[in-house]
mmCIF file of C-alpha atoms in Angstrom:
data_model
loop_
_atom_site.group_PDB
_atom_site.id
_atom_site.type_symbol
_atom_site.label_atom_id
_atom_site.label_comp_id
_atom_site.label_asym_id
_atom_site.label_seq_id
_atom_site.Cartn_x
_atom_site.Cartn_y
_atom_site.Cartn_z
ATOM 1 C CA UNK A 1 0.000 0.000 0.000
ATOM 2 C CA UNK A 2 1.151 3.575 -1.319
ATOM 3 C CA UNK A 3 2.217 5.534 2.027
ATOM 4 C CA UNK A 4 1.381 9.260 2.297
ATOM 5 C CA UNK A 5 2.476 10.950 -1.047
ATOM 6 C CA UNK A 6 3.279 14.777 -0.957
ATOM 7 C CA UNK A 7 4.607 16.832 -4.255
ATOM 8 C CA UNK A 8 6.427 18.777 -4.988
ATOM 9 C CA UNK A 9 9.118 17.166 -2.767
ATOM 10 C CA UNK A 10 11.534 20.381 -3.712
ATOM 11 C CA UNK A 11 10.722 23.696 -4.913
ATOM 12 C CA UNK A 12 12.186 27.585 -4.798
ATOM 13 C CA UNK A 13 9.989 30.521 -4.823
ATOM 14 C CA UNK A 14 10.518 34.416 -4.509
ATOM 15 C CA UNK A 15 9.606 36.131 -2.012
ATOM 16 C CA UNK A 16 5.652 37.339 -2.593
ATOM 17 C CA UNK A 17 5.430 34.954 -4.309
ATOM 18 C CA UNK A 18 2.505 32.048 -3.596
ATOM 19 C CA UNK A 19 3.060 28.375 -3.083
ATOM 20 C CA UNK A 20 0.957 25.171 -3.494
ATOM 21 C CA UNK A 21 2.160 22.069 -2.076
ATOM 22 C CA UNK A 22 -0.221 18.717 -2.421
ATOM 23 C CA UNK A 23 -0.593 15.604 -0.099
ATOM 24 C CA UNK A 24 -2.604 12.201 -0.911
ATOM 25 C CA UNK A 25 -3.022 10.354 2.603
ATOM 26 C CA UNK A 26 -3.066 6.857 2.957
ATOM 27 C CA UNK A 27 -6.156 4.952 1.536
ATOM 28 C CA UNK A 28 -8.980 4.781 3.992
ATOM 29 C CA UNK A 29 -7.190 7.920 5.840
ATOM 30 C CA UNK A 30 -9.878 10.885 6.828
ATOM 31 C CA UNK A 31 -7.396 12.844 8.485
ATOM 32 C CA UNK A 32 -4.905 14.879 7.028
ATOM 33 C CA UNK A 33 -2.635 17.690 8.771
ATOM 34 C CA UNK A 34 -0.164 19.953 7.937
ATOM 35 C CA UNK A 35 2.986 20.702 10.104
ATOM 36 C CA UNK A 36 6.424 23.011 9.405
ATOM 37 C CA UNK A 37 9.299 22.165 10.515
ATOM 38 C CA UNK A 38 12.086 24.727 10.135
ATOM 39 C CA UNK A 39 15.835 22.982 10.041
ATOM 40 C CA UNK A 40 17.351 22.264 14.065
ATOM 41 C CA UNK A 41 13.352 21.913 15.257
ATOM 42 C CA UNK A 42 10.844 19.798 15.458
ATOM 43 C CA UNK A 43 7.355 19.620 13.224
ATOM 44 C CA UNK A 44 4.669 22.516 14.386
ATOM 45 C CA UNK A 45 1.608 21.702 13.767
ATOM 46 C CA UNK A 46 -0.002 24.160 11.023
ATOM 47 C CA UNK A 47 -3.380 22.823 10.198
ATOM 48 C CA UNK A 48 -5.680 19.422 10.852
ATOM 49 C CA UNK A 49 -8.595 18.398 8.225
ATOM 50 C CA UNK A 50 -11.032 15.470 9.303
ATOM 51 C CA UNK A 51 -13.512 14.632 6.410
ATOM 52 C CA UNK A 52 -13.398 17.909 4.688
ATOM 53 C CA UNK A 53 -13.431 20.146 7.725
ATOM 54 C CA UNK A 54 -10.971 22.170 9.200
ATOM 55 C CA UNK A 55 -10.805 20.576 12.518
ATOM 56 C CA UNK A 56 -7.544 22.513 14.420
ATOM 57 C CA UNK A 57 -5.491 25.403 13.417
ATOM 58 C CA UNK A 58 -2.109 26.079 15.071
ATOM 59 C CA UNK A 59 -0.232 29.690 15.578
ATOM 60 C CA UNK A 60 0.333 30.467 12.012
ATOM 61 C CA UNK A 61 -0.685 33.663 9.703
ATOM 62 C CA UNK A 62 -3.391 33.591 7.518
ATOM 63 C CA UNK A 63 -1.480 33.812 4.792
ATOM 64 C CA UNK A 64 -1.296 30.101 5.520
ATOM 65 C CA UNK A 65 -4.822 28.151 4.065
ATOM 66 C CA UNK A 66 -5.428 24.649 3.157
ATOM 67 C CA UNK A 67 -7.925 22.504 2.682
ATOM 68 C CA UNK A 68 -9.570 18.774 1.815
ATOM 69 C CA UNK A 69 -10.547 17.490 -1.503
ATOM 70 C CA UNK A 70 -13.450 14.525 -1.473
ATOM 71 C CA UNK A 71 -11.372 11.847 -2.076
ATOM 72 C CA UNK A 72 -9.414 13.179 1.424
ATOM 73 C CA UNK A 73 -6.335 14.631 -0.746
ATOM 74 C CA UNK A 74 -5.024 18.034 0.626
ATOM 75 C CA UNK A 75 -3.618 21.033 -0.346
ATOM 76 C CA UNK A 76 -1.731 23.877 1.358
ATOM 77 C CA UNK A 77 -1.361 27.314 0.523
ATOM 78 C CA UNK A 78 0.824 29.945 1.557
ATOM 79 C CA UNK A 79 0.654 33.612 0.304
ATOM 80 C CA UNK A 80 2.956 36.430 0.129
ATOM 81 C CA UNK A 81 6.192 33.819 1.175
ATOM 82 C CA UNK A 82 8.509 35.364 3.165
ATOM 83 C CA UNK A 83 12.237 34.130 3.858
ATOM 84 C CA UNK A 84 10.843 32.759 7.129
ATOM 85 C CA UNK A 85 8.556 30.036 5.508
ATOM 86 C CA UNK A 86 11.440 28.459 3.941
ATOM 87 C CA UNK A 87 11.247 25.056 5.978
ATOM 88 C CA UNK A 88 10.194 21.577 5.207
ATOM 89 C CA UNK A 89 6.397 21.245 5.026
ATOM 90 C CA UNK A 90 5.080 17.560 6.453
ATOM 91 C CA UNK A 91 1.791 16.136 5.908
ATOM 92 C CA UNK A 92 0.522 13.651 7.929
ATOM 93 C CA UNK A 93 -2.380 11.207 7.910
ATOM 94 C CA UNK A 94 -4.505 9.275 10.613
ATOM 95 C CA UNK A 95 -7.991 6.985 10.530
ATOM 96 C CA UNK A 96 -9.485 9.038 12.592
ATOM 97 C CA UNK A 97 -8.883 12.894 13.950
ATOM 98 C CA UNK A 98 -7.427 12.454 17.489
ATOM 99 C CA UNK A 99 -3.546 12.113 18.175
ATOM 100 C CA UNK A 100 -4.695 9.274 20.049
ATOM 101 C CA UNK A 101 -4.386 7.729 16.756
ATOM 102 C CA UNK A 102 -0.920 6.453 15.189
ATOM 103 C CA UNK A 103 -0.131 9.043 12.570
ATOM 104 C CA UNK A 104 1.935 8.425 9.209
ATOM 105 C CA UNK A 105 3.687 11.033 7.758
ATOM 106 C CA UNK A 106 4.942 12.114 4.534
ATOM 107 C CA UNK A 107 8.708 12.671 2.950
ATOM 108 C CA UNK A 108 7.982 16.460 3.278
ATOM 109 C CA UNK A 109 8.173 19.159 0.515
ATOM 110 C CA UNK A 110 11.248 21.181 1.215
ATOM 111 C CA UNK A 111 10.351 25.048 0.167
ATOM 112 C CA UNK A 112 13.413 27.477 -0.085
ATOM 113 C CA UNK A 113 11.868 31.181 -0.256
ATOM 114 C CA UNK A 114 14.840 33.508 -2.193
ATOM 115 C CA UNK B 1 -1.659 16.980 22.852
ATOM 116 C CA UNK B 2 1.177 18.577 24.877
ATOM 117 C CA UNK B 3 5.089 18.527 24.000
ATOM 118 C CA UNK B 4 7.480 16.488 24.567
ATOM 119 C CA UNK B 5 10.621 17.065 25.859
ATOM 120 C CA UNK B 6 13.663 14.676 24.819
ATOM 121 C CA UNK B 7 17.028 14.217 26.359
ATOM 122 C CA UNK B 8 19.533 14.022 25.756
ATOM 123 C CA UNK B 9 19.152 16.807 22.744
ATOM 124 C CA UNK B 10 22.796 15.290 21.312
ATOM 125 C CA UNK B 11 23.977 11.279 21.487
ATOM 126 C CA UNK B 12 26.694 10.094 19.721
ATOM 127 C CA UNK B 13 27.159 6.324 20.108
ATOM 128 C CA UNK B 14 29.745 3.560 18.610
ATOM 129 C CA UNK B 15 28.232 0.940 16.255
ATOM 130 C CA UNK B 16 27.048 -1.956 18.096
ATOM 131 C CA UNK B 17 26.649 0.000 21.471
ATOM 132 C CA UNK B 18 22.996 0.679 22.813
ATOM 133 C CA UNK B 19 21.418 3.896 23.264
ATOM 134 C CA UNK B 20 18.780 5.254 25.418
ATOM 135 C CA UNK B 21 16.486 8.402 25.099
ATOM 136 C CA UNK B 22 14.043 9.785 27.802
ATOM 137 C CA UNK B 23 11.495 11.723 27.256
ATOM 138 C CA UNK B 24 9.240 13.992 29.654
ATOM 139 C CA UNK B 25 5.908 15.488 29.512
ATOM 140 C CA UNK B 26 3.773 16.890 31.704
ATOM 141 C CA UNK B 27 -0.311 16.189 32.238
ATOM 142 C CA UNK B 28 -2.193 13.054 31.775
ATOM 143 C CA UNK B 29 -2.170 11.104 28.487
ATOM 144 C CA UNK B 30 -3.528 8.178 26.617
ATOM 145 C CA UNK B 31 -0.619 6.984 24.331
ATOM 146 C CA UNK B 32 3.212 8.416 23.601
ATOM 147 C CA UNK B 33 4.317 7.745 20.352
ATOM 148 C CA UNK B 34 8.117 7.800 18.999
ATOM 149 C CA UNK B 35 9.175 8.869 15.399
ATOM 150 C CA UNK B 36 12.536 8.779 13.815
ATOM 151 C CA UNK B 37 13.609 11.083 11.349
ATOM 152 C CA UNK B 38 16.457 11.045 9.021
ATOM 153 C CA UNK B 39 17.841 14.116 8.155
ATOM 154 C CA UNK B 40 16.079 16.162 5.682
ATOM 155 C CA UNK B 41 13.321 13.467 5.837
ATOM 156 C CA UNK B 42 9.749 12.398 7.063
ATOM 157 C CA UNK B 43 8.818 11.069 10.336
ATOM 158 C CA UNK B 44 8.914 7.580 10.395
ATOM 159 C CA UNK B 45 6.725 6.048 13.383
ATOM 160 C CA UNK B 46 8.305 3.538 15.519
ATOM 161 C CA UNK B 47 6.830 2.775 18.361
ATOM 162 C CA UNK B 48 3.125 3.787 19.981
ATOM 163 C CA UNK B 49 2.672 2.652 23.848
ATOM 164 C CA UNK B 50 -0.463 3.277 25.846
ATOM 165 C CA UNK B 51 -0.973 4.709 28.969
ATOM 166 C CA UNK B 52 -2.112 1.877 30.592
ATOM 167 C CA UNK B 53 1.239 -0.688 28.828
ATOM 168 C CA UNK B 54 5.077 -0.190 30.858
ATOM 169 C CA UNK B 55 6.538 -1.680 28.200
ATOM 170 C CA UNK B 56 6.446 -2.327 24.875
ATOM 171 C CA UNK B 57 9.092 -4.156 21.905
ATOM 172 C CA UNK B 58 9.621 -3.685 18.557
ATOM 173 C CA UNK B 59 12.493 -5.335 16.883
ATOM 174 C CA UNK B 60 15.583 -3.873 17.994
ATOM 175 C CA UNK B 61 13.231 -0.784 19.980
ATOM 176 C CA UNK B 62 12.463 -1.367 23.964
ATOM 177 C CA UNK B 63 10.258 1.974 25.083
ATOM 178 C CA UNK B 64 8.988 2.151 28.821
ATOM 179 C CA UNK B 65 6.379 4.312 30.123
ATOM 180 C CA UNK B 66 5.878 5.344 33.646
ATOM 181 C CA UNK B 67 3.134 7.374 34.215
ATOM 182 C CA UNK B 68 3.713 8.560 37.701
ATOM 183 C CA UNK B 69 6.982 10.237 36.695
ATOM 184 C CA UNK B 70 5.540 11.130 34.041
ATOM 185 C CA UNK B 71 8.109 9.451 31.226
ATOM 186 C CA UNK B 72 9.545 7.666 28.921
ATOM 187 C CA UNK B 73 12.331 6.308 27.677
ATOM 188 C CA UNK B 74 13.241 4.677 23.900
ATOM 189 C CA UNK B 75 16.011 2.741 24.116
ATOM 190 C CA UNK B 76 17.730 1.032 20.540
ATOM 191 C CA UNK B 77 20.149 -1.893 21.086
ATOM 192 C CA UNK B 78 23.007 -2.786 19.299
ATOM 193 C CA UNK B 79 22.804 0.157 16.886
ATOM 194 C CA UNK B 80 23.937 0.296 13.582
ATOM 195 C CA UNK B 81 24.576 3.269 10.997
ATOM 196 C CA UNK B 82 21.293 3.572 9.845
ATOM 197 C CA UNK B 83 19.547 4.276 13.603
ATOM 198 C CA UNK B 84 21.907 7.761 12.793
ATOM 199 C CA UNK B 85 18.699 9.893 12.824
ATOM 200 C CA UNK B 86 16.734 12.263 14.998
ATOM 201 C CA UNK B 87 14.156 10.961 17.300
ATOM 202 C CA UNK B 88 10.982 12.866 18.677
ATOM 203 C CA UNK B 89 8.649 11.576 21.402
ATOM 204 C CA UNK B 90 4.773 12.939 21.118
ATOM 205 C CA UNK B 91 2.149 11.901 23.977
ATOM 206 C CA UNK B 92 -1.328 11.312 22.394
ATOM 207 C CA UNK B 93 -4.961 12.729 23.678
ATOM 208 C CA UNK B 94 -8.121 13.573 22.712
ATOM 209 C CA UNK B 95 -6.814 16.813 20.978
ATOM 210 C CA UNK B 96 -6.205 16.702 17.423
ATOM 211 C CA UNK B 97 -2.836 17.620 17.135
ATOM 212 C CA UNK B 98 0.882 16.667 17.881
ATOM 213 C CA UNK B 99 3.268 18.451 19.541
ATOM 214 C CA UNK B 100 7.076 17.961 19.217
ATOM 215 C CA UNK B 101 10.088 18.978 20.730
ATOM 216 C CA UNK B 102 13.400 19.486 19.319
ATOM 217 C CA UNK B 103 13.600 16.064 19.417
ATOM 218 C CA UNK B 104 17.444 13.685 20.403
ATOM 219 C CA UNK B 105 19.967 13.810 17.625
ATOM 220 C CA UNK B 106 21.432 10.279 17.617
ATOM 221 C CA UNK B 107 25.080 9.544 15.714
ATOM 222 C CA UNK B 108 26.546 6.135 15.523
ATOM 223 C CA UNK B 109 29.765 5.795 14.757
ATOM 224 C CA UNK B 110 31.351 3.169 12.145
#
C-alpha cells in the first residue's frame, strides 16, 4: 500500500510569491494535517482536516490556508512567502482525527523562499 | 496533545553499542508515540505505547512508560549506521494535534 504521497518534494519561490504544495493520505485515511518544521526543530503543527473540515489550526498567519478534496487529498497554501517560511512542510495522515491515533507522515516538501 | 521534551538533545554512540532516550511530559495522556527522522526526511513512526502498557518491543526498539513520573524512555540496542537519525517523542490525547520537541539527535559511529 502507497504511504502518504506529498509533491512537490523540492521547490524555490521568490519572495511574494505564492506556493501550493499537495498531499494524498493513505487509503482509507480521513485525516490529514499539515505541520512546518524549520531545520534544528521539530514539526509545528499548522493545520488538521477530518472529512473535509478544518478541525484545528495552530499559531500560524493567515497567509497560511489549506484545505480537503473529497477523495481526502489536501492542499496547502501559503501567500505572500517570506524568507521565514522556507522550511520543510510535512503532511501527515490518521484513521481518525485524534492524536490518540498512530499518525503516518509524509517525505515532506522542502520550500526554499529567495 | 502537549510537548514532549527529549534528552539528551545530542547522542553520539559507537556501532554496536545501545542507546537510550528519555522523554518527559507533563499532564495526563492516553498513548506516547516515537518517530525517527532522518535528516532532511519524514517522520517515520516507531513505536506507539499506551498509557495503561510499561513496556512495549519492537524489533531492535524497547520503550517504557511510567506514568507517575511522568516518562519515557526509547532505548535502541546494538545500533547500527542507519539508527543515525533524529528521534521525537509525542504523547497522544483527545486533541487533534501533535506536539514535538526538538527532538534527540542520535550519531553512531562506524
Amino acid at each position: 500500500d502507497a504511504g502518504v504521497t506529498q509533491s512537490p518534494t523540492h521547490l524555490i519561490k521568490t519572495r511574494g510569491q505564492h506556493v501550493t504544495l499537495r498531499c494524498s493520505p493513505i487509503s482509507g485515511h480521513k485525516s490529514v494535517s499539515w505541520y512546518q518544521q524549520v531545520l534544528g526543530q521539530g514539526p509545528q503543527f499548522i493545520f488538521q482536516y477530518y472529512e473535509k473540515e478544518e478541525r484545528g489550526r495552530g499559531n500560524f498567519p493567515d497567509r497560511f490556508s489549506a484545505r480537503q478534496f473529497p477523495n481526502y487529498s489536501s492542499e496547502l497554501n501559503v501567500n505572500a512567502l517570506l524568507l521565514g517560511d522556507s522550511a520543510l512542510y510535512l503532511c501527515a495522515s490518521s484513521f481518525g482525527r485524534s492524536s490518540g491515533n498512530t499518525i503516518y507522515f509524509g517525505e515532506g516538501s522542502w520550500l526554499t523562499v529567495v | 496533545s502537549q510537548q514532549g521534551e527529549e534528552d539528551p538533545q545530542a547522542l553520539s554512540i559507537q556501532e554496536g553499542e545501545n542507546a537510550t532516550m528519555n522523554c518527559s511530559y507533563k499532564t495526563s495522556i492516553n498513548n506516547l508515540q516515537w518517530y525517527r527522522q532522518n535528516s532532511g526526511r519524514g517522520l517515520v513512526h516507531l513505536i506507539l505505547i499506551r498509557s495503561n502498557e510499561r513496556e512495549k518491543h519492537s524489533g531492535r526498539l524497547r520503550v517504557t512508560l511510567d506514568t507517575s513520573k511522568k516518562s519515557s524512555s526509547l532505548l535502541i540496542t546494538a545500533s547500527r549506521a542507519a539508527d543515525t537519525a533524529s528521534y521525537f517523542c509525542v504523547t497522544g490525547s483527545n486533541d487533534y494535534k501533535l506536539s514535538f520537541g526538538a527532538g534527540t539527535t542520535v550519531t553512531v559511529r562506524a
